[in-house]
């Protein structure tokens, strides 16, 4: 069974940077989708960025485009989310997720079926 463990959250002032890591274990051979989601208090969980591990193609939510970078290190089975120019509205719990289907990594979110425990990001003004 695939397992995901996130790390790297914390508190930072607006304009600062954080890098989140998500280490995957027991990943079956083959390409798949990985994504970072976030959920702020009182809000629904929303996808932030997604990556296809096969070719490395990425897609971002408009709210983070140009500030966040998702990447995948196949040798370490780790997915990263580099977050720069952070804003208070980026404050949320961030979750790493994966699904077996290798398509529609960003637009089709209902079938993400493996989730990490989440890591908290707090951005103060």
Backbone as a ProteinNet text record, in pm:
[ID]
protein_1_A
[PRIMARY]
XXXXXXXXXXXXXXXXXXXXXXXXXXXXXXXXXXXXXXXXXXXXXXXXXXXXXXXXXXXXXXXXXXXXXXXXXXXXXXXXXXXXXXXXXXXXXXXXXXXXXXXXXXXXXXXXXXXXXXXXXXXXX
[TERTIARY]
85.2	0	88.9	55.8	133.7	112.5	219.6	210.8	285.5	231.8	291.1	315.1	431.6	465.4	518.1	447.2	488.1	575.2	654.1	733.8	764.9	812.2	858.9	769.2	654.4	567.3	625.4	560.6	606.7	545.1	601.8	553.7	656.3	607.8	696.4	624.7	700.8	641.7	612	518.2	482.6	606.2	614.7	730.2	837.1	824.1	922	898.1	978.7	974.4	972.2	912.4	915	922.4	980.7	978.4	917	809.6	744.3	798.4	809.6	853.1	747.8	736.7	643.1	715.9	744.2	816	716.4	724	632.6	702	630.1	683	584.7	638.6	557.1	486.2	552.1	492	510.4	402.2	414.2	492.8	552.3	627.6	532.6	579	497.4	472.1	436.7	413	275.3	267.3	140.9	134.8	19.1	-0.6	29	93.6	110.3	61.2	10.7	-41.1	-28	-25.8	-37.2	-172.9	-242.5	-369.3	-349.3	-441.7	-440.8	-584	-596.4	-727.5	-710.9	-772	-772.5	-896.6	-893.5	-1009.2	-1136	-1240.2	-1368	-1379	-1272.4	-1275.2	-1264.8	-1302	-1287.3	-1141.9	-1106.7	-973.2	-962.6	-853.2	-834.3	-696.4	-690	-562.9	-476.9	-349.1	-255.1	-166.7	-115.3	-25.2	-23.8	2.2	7.5	124	174.2	285.2	265.5	300.2	297.6	439.9	457.5	592.5	663.8	585.9	649.4	726.9	661.2	726.4	760.4	709.9	739.2	653.5	547.3	461.7	390	373	316	201.9	110.8	0.5	-19.3	-54.9	-70	-203.8	-253	-367.7	-324.9	-418.2	-386.3	-333.2	-382.6	-346.9	-200.3	-135.1	4	99.9	46.1	129.7	235.9	359.4	469.4	534.3	471.1	526	563.1	487.8	510.6	567.5	649.4	706.1	695.9	630.8	622.2	727.2	791.5	892.3	892.5	957	957.6	1096.1	1152.4	1281.3	1255.8	1263.8	1233.4	1328.3	1453.5	1551.1	1520.6	1453.5	1420.3	1271.7	1193.7	1048.6	990	1035.6	994.6	941.2	832.5	770.9	790.8	826	852.7	753.9	730.1	657.3	738.2	805.7	879.9	784.8	771.3	675.8	752.7	747.9	815.8	713.5	757.4	669.8	538.6	548.2	428.6	343.4	211.7	113.9	33	-25.9	-110.1	-221.4	-271.9	-379	-329.9	-199.6	-146.3	-152.3	-190.6	-200.8	-304	-262	-350.3	-275.7	-350.6	-290.3	-263.3	-144.3	-105.2	-93.6	-152.6	-155.6	-95.3	-18.1	32.2	-62.5	-84.2	-173.9	-126.2	-170.9	-138.2	-254	-255.5	-356.7	-290.6	-351	-292.3	-309.9	-419.5	-443.9	-343.3	-278.6	-170.8	-218.5	-344.8	-394.6	-477	-497.6	-579	-535.5	-407.1	-353.5	-409.6	-439.4	-485.7	-636.5	-699	-841.5	-931.1	-879	-959.9	-905.6	-971.8	-918.9	-993.7	-1111.5	-1194.3	-1129.1	-1037.2	-980.2	-843.8	-802.8	-683.4	-720.8	-657.3	-702.7	-596.9	-479.2	-377.4	-332.4	-339.1	-313.3	-210.5	-131.9	-46	-123.5	-53.8	-119.5	-134.5	-65.5	-76	35.1	68.3	166.7	115.9	128.4	67.7	162.6	107.9	182	107.8	180	122.4	206.2	140	208.7	151.4	236.7	191.4	225.7	141.5	161.2	254.6
-118.9	0	124.1	218.7	341.4	424.6	480.1	569.8	698.5	809.2	940.6	1007.3	1067	1138	1275.7	1379.9	1517.3	1572.4	1671.6	1746	1882.9	1971.8	2101.6	2218.8	2195.6	2307.7	2391.6	2504.4	2590.3	2727.8	2820.1	2957.8	3048.7	3142.1	3231.9	3364.6	3469.2	3599.4	3613.1	3699.4	3725.5	3763.4	3707.2	3728.5	3622.8	3539.2	3435.2	3311	3208.1	3084.1	2962.7	2856.5	2726.3	2620.1	2505.5	2392	2272.4	2223.9	2104.4	1981.8	1872.8	1745.3	1639.4	1547.2	1435.2	1310.2	1221.3	1099.1	984.4	920	810.5	676.8	581.6	446	345.4	229.4	121.4	168	251.7	300.7	196	152.1	53.5	112.1	21.1	67	132.5	240.5	309.3	453.2	533.3	675.4	698.3	804.2	834.8	983.6	1027.3	1167.8	1187.2	1298.1	1345.5	1489.8	1529.3	1665.5	1714.5	1844.5	1910.6	1979.6	1956.7	2022.7	2107.4	2198.6	2272.3	2298.1	2312.3	2339.6	2439.4	2555.3	2657.7	2637.4	2683	2665.6	2721.8	2638.9	2681.8	2672.7	2631.1	2622.2	2477.4	2455.3	2322.1	2298.7	2171.8	2137.4	2170.1	2231.6	2268.7	2224.5	2193.1	2150.5	2273.6	2261.4	2371.3	2348.8	2226.8	2195	2045.2	2003.7	1861.4	1834.7	1712.7	1672.4	1528.6	1502.4	1367.4	1314	1205.8	1158.6	1105.5	1066.6	1012	1115.6	1222.9	1324.3	1451.2	1463.4	1581.4	1701.5	1683.6	1798.4	1845.7	1976.5	2035.7	2130.3	2146.8	2241.7	2306.3	2434.7	2509.6	2581.6	2598.6	2685.4	2829.6	2908.9	3048.2	3125.3	3090	3164.3	3146.6	3043	3018	3021.2	3037.5	3035.1	3143.9	3105	3199.6	3210.5	3154.7	3159.6	3021.2	2918.9	2783.2	2698.5	2600.9	2507.3	2365.7	2277.8	2137	2060.4	1965.8	1884.8	1744.9	1654.1	1513.6	1457.2	1400.9	1333.3	1183.4	1123.1	980.8	894.5	936.4	854.3	847.2	949.3	953.6	929.6	910.5	895.7	1008.6	1127.8	1243.9	1352.8	1413.3	1524.3	1648.8	1757.8	1881.9	1990.1	2082.2	2204	2320.9	2389.5	2508.7	2626.8	2694.6	2804.3	2933.3	3024.6	3153.6	3267.3	3382	3500.6	3467.1	3401.6	3355.8	3472.5	3448.3	3548.3	3492.3	3579.1	3529.1	3436	3459.3	3372.9	3234.2	3209.9	3075.4	2990.5	3050.5	2977.5	2865.8	2742.8	2626.7	2501.3	2392.1	2259.5	2215.1	2166	2120.8	1968.6	1908.2	1763.4	1719.3	1613.7	1547.6	1432.4	1407.1	1299.6	1238	1115.4	1047.7	959.2	927.7	837.3	750.5	637	542.1	587.9	654.3	694.4	801.9	786.1	877.8	993.3	1026.9	1136.4	1233.5	1352.1	1456.4	1478.6	1497.3	1507.4	1627.6	1736	1857.6	1871.6	1842.2	1872.5	1763.3	1644.6	1534.9	1498.7	1549.7	1533.1	1430.5	1385.1	1298.2	1162.8	1123.5	989.5	987.3	1098.5	1092.2	1010.2	896	804.6	770.9	830.2	811	949.7	972.8	1104.8	1096.4	1202.2	1214.1	1270.6	1286.3	1331.8	1482.8	1552.7	1697.9	1766.1	1885.6	1967.3	2111.9	2179.2	2310.9	2420.6	2514.4	2633.7	2756.8	2841.5	2965.5	3082.5	3177.1	3295	3417.8	3490.1	3608.5	3734.9	3834.5	3960.9	4055.4
0	0	0	-89.2	-98.7	26.8	77.9	193.3	162.1	214.2	192.6	326.8	342.3	465.5	429.4	477.1	447.9	559.4	523.7	620.9	563.1	649.8	601.1	629.5	688.7	721.2	834.2	860.5	967.7	957.8	1032.4	1034.3	968.9	889.3	817.6	798.4	782.8	755.2	606.9	576.5	437.1	357.2	238.3	153.6	167.7	270.7	295.5	211.4	238.7	161.3	253.4	203.9	268.7	160.2	194.1	102.3	173.7	116.1	167.2	95	169.7	112.3	137.7	46	58.8	11.3	105.3	71.2	55.5	-59.4	-90.2	-71.3	-17.8	-2.8	-63	-100.5	-159.1	-286.3	-363.7	-487.1	-595.7	-659.7	-767.6	-884.9	-961.3	-1077.6	-1177.4	-1237.4	-1336.8	-1297.8	-1396.8	-1374.3	-1313.4	-1237.1	-1171.5	-1143.1	-1098.4	-1061.2	-913.3	-884.2	-747.2	-741.9	-627.3	-615	-471.5	-460.4	-331.2	-325	-215.3	-186.8	-60.1	-39.2	87.4	131.5	263.2	321	433.9	416.5	520.5	607.4	731.8	820.1	757.6	757	703.1	552.7	487.6	341.5	295.7	172.1	114.5	74.4	67.6	22	-126.6	-164.8	-304.3	-351.8	-478.1	-534.5	-561.4	-530	-546.5	-668.5	-681.3	-791.5	-812.2	-934	-965.4	-1060.5	-1053.5	-1139.2	-1183.5	-1308.1	-1361.9	-1353.4	-1277.5	-1248.6	-1371.7	-1474.8	-1593.7	-1671.9	-1710.2	-1790.5	-1716.4	-1594.2	-1514.5	-1545.2	-1622.9	-1654.2	-1528.3	-1518.1	-1397.4	-1431.7	-1336.9	-1349.8	-1213.7	-1215.1	-1090.8	-1085.6	-964.5	-944.3	-972.9	-1022.9	-1057	-936.1	-819	-698.2	-658	-709.2	-670.2	-788.5	-906.7	-1027.1	-1019.4	-1048.3	-1042.6	-906.3	-805	-669	-616.3	-655.8	-608.6	-721.6	-684.1	-780.1	-725.1	-801.1	-764.1	-843.9	-778.1	-846.2	-787.7	-860.7	-820.7	-840.6	-736.8	-743.9	-745.1	-862.3	-875.6	-792.7	-783.6	-711.4	-562.1	-511.4	-369.1	-343	-449.3	-435.4	-350.4	-377.7	-299.4	-390.6	-345.8	-417.4	-331.8	-396.8	-326.1	-369.2	-279.2	-312.6	-258.5	-347.8	-311.1	-314.7	-201.9	-190.7	-162.4	-255.4	-242.7	-240	-197.1	-191.3	-122.7	-8.9	61.1	108.4	107.5	148.8	265.5	346.3	456.2	407.8	289.2	236.6	197.2	201.5	179.7	306.8	417.2	543.2	531.4	562	546.6	590.8	599.3	606.7	463.7	439.8	306.9	307.7	206.7	195.1	62.6	69.9	-48.9	-80.8	-208.9	-248.7	-378.7	-403.1	-527.6	-571.8	-699.8	-754.1	-859.8	-883.9	-978.1	-1122.4	-1152.3	-1290.9	-1331.3	-1446.1	-1487.6	-1573.8	-1569.9	-1653.4	-1571	-1632	-1567.4	-1423.1	-1405.6	-1269.9	-1195	-1266.2	-1199.2	-1203.9	-1316.7	-1330.8	-1273	-1256.8	-1203.5	-1065.8	-963.5	-827.4	-744.2	-791.5	-707.8	-682.1	-770.7	-757.4	-690	-629.9	-545.6	-421.9	-403.9	-300.5	-195	-206.7	-104.1	-58.8	71.2	127	238.6	251.2	366.8	484.5	595.7	717.8	722.3	636.4	631.3	708.8	664.5	735.3	732.4	845.8	859.3	813.5	738.7	694.9	745.4	816.3	867.9	819.5	753.3	700.9	770.9	839.1	912.1	834.2	852.5	778.9	852.7
[MASK]
+++++++++++++++++++++++++++++++++++++++++++++++++++++++++++++++++++++++++++++++++++++++++++++++++++++++++++++++++++++++++++++

